[in-house]
Short mmCIF file of C-alpha atoms in Angstrom, two decimals:
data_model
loop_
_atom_site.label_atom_id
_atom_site.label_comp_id
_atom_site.label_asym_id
_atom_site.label_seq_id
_atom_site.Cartn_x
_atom_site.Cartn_y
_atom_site.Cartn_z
CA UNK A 1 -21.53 76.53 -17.92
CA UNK A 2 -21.33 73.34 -19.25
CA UNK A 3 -22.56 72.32 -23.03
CA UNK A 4 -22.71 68.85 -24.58
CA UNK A 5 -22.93 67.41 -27.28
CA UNK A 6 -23.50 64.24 -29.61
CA UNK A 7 -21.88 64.19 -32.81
CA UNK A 8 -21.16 61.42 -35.36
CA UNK A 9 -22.58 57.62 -34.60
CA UNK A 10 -23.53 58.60 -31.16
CA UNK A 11 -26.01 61.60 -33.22
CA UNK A 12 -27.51 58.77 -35.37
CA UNK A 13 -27.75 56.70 -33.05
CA UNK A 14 -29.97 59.40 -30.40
CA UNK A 15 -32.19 59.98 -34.17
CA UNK A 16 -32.88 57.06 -34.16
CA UNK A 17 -34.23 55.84 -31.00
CA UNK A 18 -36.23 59.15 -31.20
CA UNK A 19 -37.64 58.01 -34.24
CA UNK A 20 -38.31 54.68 -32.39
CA UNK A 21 -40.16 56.62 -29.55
CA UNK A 22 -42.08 58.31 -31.80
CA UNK A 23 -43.56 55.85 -34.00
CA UNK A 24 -44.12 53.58 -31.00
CA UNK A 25 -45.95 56.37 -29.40
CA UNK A 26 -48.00 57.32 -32.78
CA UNK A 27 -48.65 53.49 -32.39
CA UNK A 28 -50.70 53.57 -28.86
CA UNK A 29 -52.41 57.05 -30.16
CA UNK A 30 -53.00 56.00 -33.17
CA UNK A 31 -51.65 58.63 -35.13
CA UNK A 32 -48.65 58.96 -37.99
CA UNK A 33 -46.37 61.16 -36.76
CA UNK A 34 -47.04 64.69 -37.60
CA UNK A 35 -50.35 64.00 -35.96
CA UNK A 36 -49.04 63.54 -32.74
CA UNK A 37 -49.21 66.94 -30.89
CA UNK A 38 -52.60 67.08 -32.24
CA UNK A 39 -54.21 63.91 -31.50
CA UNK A 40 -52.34 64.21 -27.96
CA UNK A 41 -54.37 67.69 -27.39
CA UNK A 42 -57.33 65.76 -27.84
CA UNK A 43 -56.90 62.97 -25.63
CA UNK A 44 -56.20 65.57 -22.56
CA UNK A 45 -59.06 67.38 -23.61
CA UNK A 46 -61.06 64.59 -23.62
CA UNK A 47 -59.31 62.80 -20.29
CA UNK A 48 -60.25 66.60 -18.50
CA UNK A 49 -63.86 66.46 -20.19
CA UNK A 50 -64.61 62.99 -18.88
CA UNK A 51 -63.17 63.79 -15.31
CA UNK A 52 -65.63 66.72 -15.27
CA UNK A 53 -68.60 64.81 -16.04
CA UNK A 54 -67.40 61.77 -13.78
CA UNK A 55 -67.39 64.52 -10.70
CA UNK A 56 -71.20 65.09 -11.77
CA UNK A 57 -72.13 62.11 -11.70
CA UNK A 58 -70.60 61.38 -7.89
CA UNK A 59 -71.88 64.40 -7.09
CA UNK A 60 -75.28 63.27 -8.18
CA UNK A 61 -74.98 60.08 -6.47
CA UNK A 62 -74.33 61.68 -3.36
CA UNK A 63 -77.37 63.80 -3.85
CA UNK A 64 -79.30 60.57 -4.53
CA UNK A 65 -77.30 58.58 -1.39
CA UNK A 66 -79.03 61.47 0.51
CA UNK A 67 -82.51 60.19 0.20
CA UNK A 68 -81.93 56.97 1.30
CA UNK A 69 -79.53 58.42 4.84
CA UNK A 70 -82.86 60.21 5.78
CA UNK A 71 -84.37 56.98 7.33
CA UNK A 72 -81.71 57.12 9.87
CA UNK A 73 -82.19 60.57 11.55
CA UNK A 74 -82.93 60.49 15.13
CA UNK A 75 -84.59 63.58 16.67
CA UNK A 76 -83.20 65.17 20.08
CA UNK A 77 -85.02 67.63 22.04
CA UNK A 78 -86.40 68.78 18.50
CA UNK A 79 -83.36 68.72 16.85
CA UNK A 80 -82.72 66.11 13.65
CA UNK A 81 -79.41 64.53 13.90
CA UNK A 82 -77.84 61.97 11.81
CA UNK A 83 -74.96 59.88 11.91
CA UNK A 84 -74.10 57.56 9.47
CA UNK A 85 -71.11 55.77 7.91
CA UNK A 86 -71.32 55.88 3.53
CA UNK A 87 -69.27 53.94 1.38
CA UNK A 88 -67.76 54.45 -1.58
CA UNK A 89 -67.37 58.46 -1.15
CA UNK A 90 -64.01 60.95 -0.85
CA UNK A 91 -64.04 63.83 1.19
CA UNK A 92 -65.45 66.34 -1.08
CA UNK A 93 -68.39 63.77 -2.04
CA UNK A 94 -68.72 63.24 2.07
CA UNK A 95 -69.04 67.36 2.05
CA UNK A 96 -71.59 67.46 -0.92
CA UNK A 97 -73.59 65.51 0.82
CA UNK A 98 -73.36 66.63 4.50
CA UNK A 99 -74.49 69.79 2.77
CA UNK A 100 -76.99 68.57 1.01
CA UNK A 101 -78.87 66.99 4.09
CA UNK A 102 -77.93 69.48 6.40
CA UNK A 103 -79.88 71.32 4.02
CA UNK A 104 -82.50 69.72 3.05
CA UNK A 105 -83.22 68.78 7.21
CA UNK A 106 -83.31 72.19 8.32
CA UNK A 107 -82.27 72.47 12.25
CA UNK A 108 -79.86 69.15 11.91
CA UNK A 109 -76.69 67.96 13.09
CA UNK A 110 -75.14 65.81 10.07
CA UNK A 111 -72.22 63.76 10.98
CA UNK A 112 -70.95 61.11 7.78
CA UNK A 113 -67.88 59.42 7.99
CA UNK A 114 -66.24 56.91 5.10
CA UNK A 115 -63.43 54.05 5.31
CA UNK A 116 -61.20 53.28 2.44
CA UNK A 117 -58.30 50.85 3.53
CA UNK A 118 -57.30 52.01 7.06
CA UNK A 119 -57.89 55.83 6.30
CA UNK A 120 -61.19 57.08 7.64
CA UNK A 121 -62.62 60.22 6.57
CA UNK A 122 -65.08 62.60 8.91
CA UNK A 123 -67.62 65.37 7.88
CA UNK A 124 -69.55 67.28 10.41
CA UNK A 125 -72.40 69.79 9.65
CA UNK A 126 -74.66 71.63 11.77
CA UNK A 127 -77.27 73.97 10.45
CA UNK A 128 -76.53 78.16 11.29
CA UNK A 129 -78.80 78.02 14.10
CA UNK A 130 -77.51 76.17 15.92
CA UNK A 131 -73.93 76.52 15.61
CA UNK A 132 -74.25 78.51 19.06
CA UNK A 133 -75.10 74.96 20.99
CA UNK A 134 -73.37 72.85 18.68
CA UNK A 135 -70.04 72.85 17.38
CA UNK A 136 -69.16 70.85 14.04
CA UNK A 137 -65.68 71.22 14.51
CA UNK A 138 -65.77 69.75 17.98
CA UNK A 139 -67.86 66.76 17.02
CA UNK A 140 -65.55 65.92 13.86
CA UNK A 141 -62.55 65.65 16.45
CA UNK A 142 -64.81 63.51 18.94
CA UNK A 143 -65.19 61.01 16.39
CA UNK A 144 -61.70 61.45 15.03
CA UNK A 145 -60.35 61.10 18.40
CA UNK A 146 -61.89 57.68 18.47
CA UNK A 147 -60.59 56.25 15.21
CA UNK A 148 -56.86 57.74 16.16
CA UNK A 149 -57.10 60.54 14.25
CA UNK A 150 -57.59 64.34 14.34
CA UNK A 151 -59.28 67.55 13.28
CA UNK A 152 -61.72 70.30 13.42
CA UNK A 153 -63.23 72.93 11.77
CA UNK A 154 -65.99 76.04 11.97
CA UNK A 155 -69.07 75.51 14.13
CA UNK A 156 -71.11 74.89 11.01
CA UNK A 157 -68.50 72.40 9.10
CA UNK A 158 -65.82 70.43 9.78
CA UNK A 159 -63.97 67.77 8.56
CA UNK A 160 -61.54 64.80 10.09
CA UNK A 161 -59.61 62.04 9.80
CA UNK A 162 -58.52 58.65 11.27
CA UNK A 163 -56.59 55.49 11.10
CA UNK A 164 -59.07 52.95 12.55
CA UNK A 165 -61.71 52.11 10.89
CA UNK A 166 -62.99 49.02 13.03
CA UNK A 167 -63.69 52.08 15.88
CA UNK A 168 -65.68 54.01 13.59
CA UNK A 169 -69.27 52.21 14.53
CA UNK A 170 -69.39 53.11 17.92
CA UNK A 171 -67.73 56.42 17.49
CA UNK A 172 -70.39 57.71 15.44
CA UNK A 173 -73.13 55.57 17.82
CA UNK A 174 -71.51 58.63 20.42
CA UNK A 175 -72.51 61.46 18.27
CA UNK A 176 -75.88 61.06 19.40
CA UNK A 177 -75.02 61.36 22.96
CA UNK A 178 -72.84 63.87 22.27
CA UNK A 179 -74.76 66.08 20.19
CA UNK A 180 -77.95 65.55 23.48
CA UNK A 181 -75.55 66.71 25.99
CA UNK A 182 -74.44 69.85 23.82
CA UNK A 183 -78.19 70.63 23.72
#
């Protein structure tokens, strides 16, 4: 085992630019010293409280973003299927709200897909009954095939990803056909 130490100038010296730290740090929290730890708790607690209330608030927009997606269903052979490309969403917003219209369409086939930079993300959702004819999981990698990507999932959810947006249009223009010959 091996045990240093400062001693002498080189002590005063390692006080000192502590003590430097520390009131520049007191400085951007705005706190003396022996408020520090305190005023620090806070901030966290209030950094966690507002990244709580900011995943509301997507999550509400999704819910909201639902509405307007409904205009686009197509019905097959009795079946309501949608796919659509959002903006603006991450993966767990793109499952919110896969869930939310696969709910709120009954016997559907939901298929959402999102593009930030050259990463495309893929959520597939297919009501219970008919997760016998058609499998999320299988229509997620379709479409993530196309956009030179991968993935899969259950028959009632699944999620994928890609690396080519520009191919994402007419990938999800196949999930119609697709989704008619599963049926």
């Amino acid at each position: 085992r091996r045990i240093e130490a400062i001693t002498g100038e080189g002590a005063l010296r390692r006080f000192q630019q502590t003590q430097q730290e520390l009131a520049r740090i007191g400085g951007v929290v705005r706190a003396p010293e022996a408020e520090l730890v305190e005023q620090l708790e806070k901030m966290v607690a209030r950094e966690k409280s507002l990244e709580h209330e900011l995943h509301q608030l997507k999550n509400k927009i999704a819910q909201s973003e639902a509405a307007g997606l409904e205009s686009q269903v197509r019905e097959i052979k009795g079946v309501k299927v949608l796919a659509a490309r959002v903006e603006g969403f991450d993966r767990e917003q793109l499952r919110t709200l896969t869930d939310s219209l696969r709910n709120k369409l009954k016997t559907a086939v939901v298929v959402l897909a999102t593009a930030q930079d050259s990463n495309v993300s893929i959520v597939s959702g297919v009501t219970k009954d008919l997760t016998s004819k058609v499998h999320a999981g299988k229509l997620a990698g379709a479409v993530a095939q196309a956009v030179g990507g991968k993935g899969g999932g259950r028959p009632d959810m699944a999620e994928a990803g890609g690396k080519d947006p520009s191919a994402l249009a007419g990938a999800l223009a196949n999930v119609y056909t697709s989704v008619e010959e599963m049926l």
